Amino acid sequence: EHREWHNIYGMLFQRATAEGLVMRHAEKNERPFVLSRAFFAGSQKYGAIWTGDNTATWEHLQSTAPMLLSLNIGALSFVGADVGGFFGNPNAELMTRWMQAGAYQPFFRGHAHHDSQRREPWMFGEETLHRLRRSAIARYALLPYFYTLFHEASTTGMPVMRPLWMQYPTEEILFPIDDEWLIGSDLLIKPVVEPGVTKMKVLFPPADRWYDVDTMERMPSTTVEIPELVVDCPLDKIPVYQRGGSIIPRKLRLRRSTQMMIADPYTLFVALDGNGLATGRMYTDDEHSFDHKSGRYASALLEMATCQLSNSVSHQGLTELDSSVNPGMIERIVIMGFETEPSSAILTTTGAKLQFLYEQDANVLVVRKPNVSMLDNWSIQFQ
């Protein structure tokens, strides 16, 4: 029918543009960025998709998550909606809540009609400026995690933004949920999508522990019968939680662009499950060329078990030049759910004793300057 041909045409237009850019500038060896509103099966190979001309209303913010989840299920991961709405003029509260939600969606951008009022972050006053800035900082910090997930999507088809049932396929209570989602398997997001809300219910899959990403405190356990908790969500906060049993890399230094972040060190956030275990993966390459297709990339598996954190390099195809530009250094390790203060932290590869700080009330252990790289094999033993 016409809809099918119409969307195939849009896909072919995006494909021709992306492939044409590569062919025209073959000597540059640069990945193109081509954004499209029309798409069809296979569009994910050629660029990003946005959901079209939405409106600056709470109803359109509410509809964003179901749309993006549907697209991700269909294998289109690099998708997003116009933050703040394309038509109309969002007030400070709507802009804040939309920015908070967009920061945890695969494609994150602001876009507005030329007749809309200016909506740069500083246009809403000092308080809102700081709130919008915090959302942008949270997104930039998570780029190493998003980059690893996009690599996974490109090689396995697993979406970046996932409905809860994809991680917990036997939990029937999760099947209809489309106002919460997971980024990868390890971050649970429940945005505020109604005005004036400062408390709301969040459904926590009871099979796992969950930690508040802001306070790093463990959330109370839930059950299949009572899977929800009422949480505080003032205008400054979007409820986001890290799954127990996961390790997420972040880059916390503030920069003006991603290009300036390449050499920045990582901070590892380790969230322990009930058995003191956690795993995570990291992937990196030069972030701009096609050389990763010929093996010029690095990937590593991080594991926490029996009070030992280890890094195992599964592929190291980066050149010496790559390593000098991005040495993959880790400047800090934060472990949530560590229930007893250790007497020592020893880098087993060298025998060096590492500095650490233990917060008894929150059960959080912070290791400072371990002087290790994701490009090397190493382990740290806590005794």
Coordinates of C-alpha atoms in Angstrom, one line a residue:
E1 CA 0.0 0.0 0.0
H2 CA 1.0 3.6 -0.3
R3 CA 2.3 3.9 3.3
E4 CA 4.8 1.2 2.7
W5 CA 6.2 2.7 -0.5
H6 CA 6.1 6.2 1.1
N7 CA 8.3 5.1 3.9
I8 CA 10.6 3.0 1.7
Y9 CA 11.2 6.1 -0.3
G10 CA 12.2 7.9 2.9
M11 CA 14.6 5.1 3.9
L12 CA 16.2 5.1 0.4
F13 CA 16.6 8.8 0.5
Q14 CA 18.5 8.6 3.9
R15 CA 20.5 5.6 2.6
A16 CA 21.5 7.4 -0.6
T17 CA 22.6 10.5 1.4
A18 CA 24.6 8.5 3.9
E19 CA 26.3 6.3 1.3
G20 CA 26.9 9.3 -0.9
L21 CA 28.7 11.2 1.8
V22 CA 31.0 8.2 2.4
M23 CA 31.7 7.8 -1.3
R24 CA 32.3 11.5 -2.0
H25 CA 34.7 11.8 0.9
A26 CA 36.2 8.3 0.9
E27 CA 39.7 9.7 1.8
K28 CA 38.4 11.2 5.0
N29 CA 37.2 7.9 6.4
E30 CA 34.4 9.6 8.4
R31 CA 31.1 8.2 9.6
P32 CA 28.3 10.4 8.3
F33 CA 25.4 11.7 10.4
V34 CA 22.1 11.8 8.5
L35 CA 18.9 12.5 10.4
S36 CA 15.6 11.5 8.9
R37 CA 11.9 11.7 9.9
A38 CA 10.8 9.0 7.4
F39 CA 12.0 5.5 7.9
F40 CA 11.5 1.8 7.1
A41 CA 13.0 -1.5 8.2
G42 CA 16.7 -1.2 7.7
S43 CA 16.9 2.6 8.3
Q44 CA 19.0 2.0 11.4
K45 CA 21.9 1.2 9.2
Y46 CA 22.1 4.7 7.8
G47 CA 21.4 7.2 10.5
A48 CA 19.2 8.6 13.2
I49 CA 15.4 9.0 13.3
W50 CA 13.2 11.6 15.1
T51 CA 9.5 11.3 15.7
G52 CA 8.4 14.4 13.8
D53 CA 6.7 17.6 14.6
N54 CA 5.4 17.3 18.2
T55 CA 3.9 20.0 20.3
A56 CA 5.0 21.6 23.6
T57 CA 2.3 19.9 25.7
W58 CA 2.4 17.4 28.6
E59 CA 0.4 15.0 26.4
H60 CA 3.1 14.9 23.8
L61 CA 5.7 14.4 26.5
Q62 CA 3.7 11.5 27.7
S63 CA 3.5 9.9 24.3
T64 CA 7.3 10.1 23.7
A65 CA 8.3 7.0 25.6
P66 CA 5.7 4.6 24.0
M67 CA 6.7 5.8 20.6
L68 CA 10.5 5.4 21.2
L69 CA 10.0 2.0 22.8
S70 CA 8.1 0.8 19.8
L71 CA 10.8 1.9 17.5
N72 CA 13.5 0.3 19.6
I73 CA 11.6 -3.0 19.6
G74 CA 11.6 -2.7 15.8
A75 CA 15.5 -2.5 16.0
L76 CA 15.7 1.3 15.4
S77 CA 17.7 2.4 18.4
F78 CA 19.0 5.8 17.4
V79 CA 15.7 7.6 17.8
G80 CA 14.4 10.5 19.8
A81 CA 11.7 13.2 20.0
D82 CA 12.1 17.0 19.9
V83 CA 12.9 18.1 23.5
G84 CA 10.4 20.7 24.6
G85 CA 8.1 20.1 21.6
F86 CA 8.5 21.5 18.0
F87 CA 5.3 23.6 18.0
G88 CA 4.3 26.0 20.8
N89 CA 6.2 27.3 23.8
P90 CA 7.0 25.2 26.8
N91 CA 7.0 26.7 30.2
A92 CA 9.9 26.2 32.6
E93 CA 8.4 23.1 34.3
L94 CA 7.6 21.3 31.0
M95 CA 11.0 22.2 29.5
T96 CA 12.7 20.8 32.7
R97 CA 10.8 17.6 32.7
W98 CA 11.3 17.0 29.0
M99 CA 15.0 17.7 29.2
Q100 CA 15.2 15.2 32.1
A101 CA 13.5 12.5 30.1
G102 CA 15.4 13.3 26.9
A103 CA 18.7 12.9 28.6
Y104 CA 17.9 9.2 29.0
Q105 CA 16.7 8.5 25.5
P106 CA 18.9 7.4 22.6
F107 CA 18.7 10.6 20.4
F108 CA 18.7 13.7 22.5
R109 CA 18.2 17.1 20.9
G110 CA 16.2 20.3 21.1
H111 CA 14.4 21.5 18.0
A112 CA 11.6 24.1 17.5
H113 CA 9.6 25.8 14.9
H114 CA 10.9 29.2 13.8
D115 CA 7.8 30.9 15.1
S116 CA 8.3 29.5 18.6
Q117 CA 9.8 31.6 21.4
R118 CA 13.5 31.2 22.2
R119 CA 14.1 28.3 24.5
E120 CA 17.8 28.2 25.2
P121 CA 18.4 27.1 28.8
W122 CA 19.2 30.6 30.0
M123 CA 15.8 31.9 28.8
F124 CA 13.9 30.4 31.7
G125 CA 15.7 32.0 34.6
E126 CA 18.6 31.0 36.9
E127 CA 16.9 28.1 38.7
T128 CA 15.8 26.4 35.5
L129 CA 19.1 27.0 33.9
H130 CA 20.8 24.9 36.6
R131 CA 18.2 22.2 36.3
L132 CA 18.6 21.9 32.5
R133 CA 22.4 22.0 32.9
R134 CA 22.3 19.1 35.3
S135 CA 20.3 17.1 32.7
A136 CA 22.8 17.8 30.0
I137 CA 25.7 16.9 32.4
A138 CA 24.1 13.6 33.3
R139 CA 23.8 12.7 29.6
Y140 CA 27.4 13.7 28.7
A141 CA 28.7 11.7 31.7
L142 CA 26.9 8.6 30.5
L143 CA 28.2 8.7 26.9
P144 CA 30.7 5.9 27.5
Y145 CA 27.8 3.7 28.5
F146 CA 25.6 4.8 25.6
Y147 CA 28.5 4.2 23.2
T148 CA 28.9 0.7 24.5
L149 CA 25.2 0.0 24.1
F150 CA 25.1 1.4 20.5
H151 CA 28.0 -0.9 19.7
E152 CA 25.9 -3.8 21.1
A153 CA 22.9 -2.7 19.1
S154 CA 25.0 -2.6 15.9
T155 CA 26.3 -6.1 16.4
T156 CA 23.4 -8.0 18.1
G157 CA 20.3 -5.9 17.4
M158 CA 19.5 -5.5 21.1
P159 CA 18.0 -2.0 21.4
V160 CA 19.5 0.8 23.5
M161 CA 16.1 1.8 25.0
R162 CA 14.2 -1.3 26.2
P163 CA 10.8 -2.0 27.7
L164 CA 11.0 -3.7 31.1
W165 CA 9.7 -7.0 29.8
M166 CA 12.7 -7.4 27.6
Q167 CA 14.9 -7.8 30.6
Y168 CA 12.3 -9.6 32.7
P169 CA 10.3 -11.8 30.2
T170 CA 8.6 -13.9 32.8
E171 CA 7.2 -11.0 34.9
E172 CA 3.7 -10.5 33.4
I173 CA 3.1 -7.4 35.5
L174 CA 5.8 -5.6 33.4
F175 CA 4.2 -6.4 30.0
P176 CA 2.0 -3.3 29.7
I177 CA 4.4 -0.8 31.2
D178 CA 5.4 1.9 28.7
D179 CA 6.0 4.9 30.9
E180 CA 9.2 3.4 32.4
W181 CA 12.1 2.0 30.4
L182 CA 15.6 0.6 30.7
I183 CA 18.7 2.0 29.1
G184 CA 20.5 -1.2 28.3
S185 CA 19.9 -3.6 31.0
D186 CA 21.2 -1.5 33.9
L187 CA 19.5 1.9 34.2
L188 CA 15.8 2.2 35.1
I189 CA 14.1 5.5 34.2
K190 CA 10.7 6.8 35.2
P191 CA 10.3 10.4 34.1
V192 CA 7.7 12.8 35.4
V193 CA 5.3 13.6 32.6
E194 CA 2.5 15.6 34.4
P195 CA 2.6 19.1 35.9
G196 CA 3.0 19.7 39.6
V197 CA 4.1 16.2 40.5
T198 CA 6.6 15.9 43.4
K199 CA 5.9 12.2 44.4
M200 CA 5.0 9.3 42.2
K201 CA 5.0 5.5 42.1
V202 CA 7.9 3.7 40.4
L203 CA 7.6 0.0 39.5
F204 CA 10.8 -1.8 40.4
P205 CA 11.3 -5.3 38.9
P206 CA 11.6 -7.3 42.1
A207 CA 14.1 -9.8 40.7
D208 CA 16.9 -7.2 41.3
R209 CA 18.3 -4.7 43.7
W210 CA 18.1 -1.0 42.6
Y211 CA 20.2 2.0 43.6
D212 CA 19.3 5.7 43.3
V213 CA 21.9 7.2 40.9
D214 CA 21.9 10.5 42.8
T215 CA 22.2 9.3 46.4
M216 CA 23.7 5.8 45.6
E217 CA 21.5 4.4 48.3
R218 CA 19.8 1.1 47.8
M219 CA 16.0 1.2 47.4
P220 CA 13.8 -0.9 49.6
S221 CA 13.0 -4.3 48.2
T222 CA 9.8 -4.9 46.3
T223 CA 7.8 -8.1 45.6
V224 CA 5.7 -9.5 42.8
E225 CA 2.6 -8.7 44.8
I226 CA 3.8 -5.1 45.6
P227 CA 6.3 -4.1 43.0
E228 CA 5.9 -0.3 43.4
L229 CA 7.4 2.3 45.7
V230 CA 6.4 5.9 46.2
V231 CA 9.4 8.1 45.5
D232 CA 10.1 11.8 45.8
C233 CA 10.6 13.6 42.5
P234 CA 10.8 17.4 43.1
L235 CA 11.5 19.5 40.0
D236 CA 15.2 19.0 40.5
K237 CA 15.0 15.2 40.2
I238 CA 14.1 12.5 37.6
P239 CA 13.9 9.0 39.2
V240 CA 16.8 7.0 37.7
Y241 CA 18.1 3.8 39.3
Q242 CA 21.1 1.5 38.6
R243 CA 20.4 -2.3 38.7
G244 CA 22.3 -4.3 41.3
G245 CA 24.7 -6.6 39.6
S246 CA 25.9 -4.0 37.0
I247 CA 28.9 -1.8 36.3
I248 CA 28.5 1.4 34.4
P249 CA 31.3 3.7 33.2
R250 CA 30.9 7.5 33.2
K251 CA 33.2 10.4 32.4
L252 CA 32.6 13.2 34.9
R253 CA 34.8 16.0 33.8
L254 CA 32.9 18.9 32.2
R255 CA 33.9 19.7 28.6
R256 CA 32.5 21.8 25.8
S257 CA 32.2 18.9 23.4
T258 CA 32.6 15.1 23.1
Q259 CA 35.8 15.6 21.1
M260 CA 37.4 17.2 24.1
M261 CA 36.3 14.3 26.3
I262 CA 38.1 11.6 24.4
A263 CA 41.2 11.5 26.6
D264 CA 39.2 12.0 29.9
P265 CA 39.4 9.2 32.5
Y266 CA 36.5 7.0 33.5
T267 CA 34.7 6.6 36.7
L268 CA 33.2 3.1 37.3
F269 CA 29.9 2.8 39.2
V270 CA 29.6 -0.7 40.5
A271 CA 26.2 -1.7 41.9
L272 CA 26.4 -5.0 43.8
D273 CA 23.6 -7.6 43.8
G274 CA 22.6 -9.7 46.8
N275 CA 25.5 -12.0 46.3
G276 CA 28.1 -9.2 46.0
L277 CA 28.4 -9.7 42.3
A278 CA 28.4 -7.3 39.4
T279 CA 29.4 -7.3 35.7
G280 CA 29.7 -4.7 32.9
R281 CA 31.2 -4.1 29.5
M282 CA 33.1 -1.2 28.0
Y283 CA 33.8 -0.5 24.3
T284 CA 35.8 2.2 22.7
D285 CA 37.3 3.2 19.3
D286 CA 38.4 6.4 17.7
E287 CA 34.8 7.6 17.7
H288 CA 34.7 8.9 14.1
S289 CA 36.1 6.5 11.4
F290 CA 35.2 3.1 10.0
D291 CA 38.4 1.5 11.3
H292 CA 36.5 -0.4 14.0
K293 CA 35.2 -2.6 11.2
S294 CA 38.7 -3.9 10.6
G295 CA 39.3 -4.5 14.4
R296 CA 40.6 -1.1 15.5
Y297 CA 38.7 -1.0 18.7
A298 CA 39.0 -2.1 22.3
S299 CA 36.5 -3.9 24.5
A300 CA 36.7 -5.2 28.1
L301 CA 34.7 -7.2 30.6
L302 CA 34.5 -5.9 34.1
E303 CA 33.5 -8.3 36.9
M304 CA 33.1 -8.0 40.7
A305 CA 33.1 -11.3 42.6
T306 CA 34.4 -12.5 46.0
C307 CA 35.5 -9.0 46.9
Q308 CA 37.6 -8.7 43.8
L309 CA 37.1 -6.3 40.9
S310 CA 38.7 -7.4 37.7
N311 CA 39.1 -6.1 34.1
S312 CA 39.6 -8.6 31.3
V313 CA 40.4 -7.1 27.8
S314 CA 38.5 -9.2 25.3
H315 CA 39.8 -7.3 22.3
Q316 CA 42.6 -4.7 22.0
G317 CA 43.0 -3.5 18.4
L318 CA 43.9 0.1 19.1
T319 CA 47.2 1.4 17.8
E320 CA 49.8 3.0 20.0
L321 CA 48.6 6.4 18.6
D322 CA 45.1 5.6 19.7
S323 CA 46.3 4.6 23.2
S324 CA 48.2 7.9 23.5
V325 CA 45.0 9.9 22.6
N326 CA 42.6 7.8 24.7
P327 CA 44.6 5.8 27.3
G328 CA 41.4 4.5 28.9
M329 CA 42.5 5.4 32.4
I330 CA 40.1 4.9 35.3
E331 CA 40.4 7.7 37.9
R332 CA 37.8 6.5 40.4
I333 CA 35.7 3.4 41.3
V334 CA 32.5 3.8 43.2
I335 CA 31.0 0.6 44.7
M336 CA 27.4 0.6 46.0
G337 CA 26.1 -2.0 48.4
F338 CA 29.5 -2.8 49.9
E339 CA 28.3 -3.7 53.4
T340 CA 31.5 -3.9 55.4
E341 CA 34.4 -1.5 55.3
P342 CA 37.5 -3.3 54.0
S343 CA 40.9 -3.1 55.7
S344 CA 42.8 -2.7 52.4
A345 CA 42.4 -2.5 48.6
I346 CA 45.3 -4.0 46.7
L347 CA 46.1 -3.9 43.0
T348 CA 47.1 -7.5 42.6
T349 CA 49.0 -6.9 39.4
T350 CA 51.5 -4.7 41.2
G351 CA 50.8 -5.2 44.9
A352 CA 50.2 -1.5 45.3
K353 CA 47.8 -0.5 48.2
L354 CA 45.1 1.9 46.9
Q355 CA 43.5 4.8 48.7
F356 CA 39.8 4.4 49.5
L357 CA 37.0 6.1 51.4
Y358 CA 34.1 4.1 52.9
E359 CA 30.7 5.7 53.7
Q360 CA 29.1 3.5 56.4
D361 CA 25.6 5.0 56.2
A362 CA 25.3 4.5 52.5
N363 CA 27.4 1.4 52.2
V364 CA 29.4 3.0 49.5
L365 CA 33.1 2.4 48.8
V366 CA 35.1 4.8 46.7
V367 CA 38.6 3.9 45.4
R368 CA 40.6 6.9 44.3
K369 CA 43.2 7.0 41.6
P370 CA 43.7 3.2 41.0
N371 CA 46.0 4.0 38.1
V372 CA 44.6 1.3 35.9
S373 CA 43.3 1.3 32.3
M374 CA 40.4 -0.4 30.5
L375 CA 43.0 -1.3 27.9
D376 CA 44.9 -3.6 30.3
N377 CA 44.1 -6.7 32.4
W378 CA 44.1 -6.0 36.1
S379 CA 42.3 -6.9 39.4
I380 CA 41.8 -5.2 42.7
Q381 CA 41.3 -7.3 45.9
F382 CA 39.4 -5.9 48.8
Q383 CA 40.3 -7.5 52.2

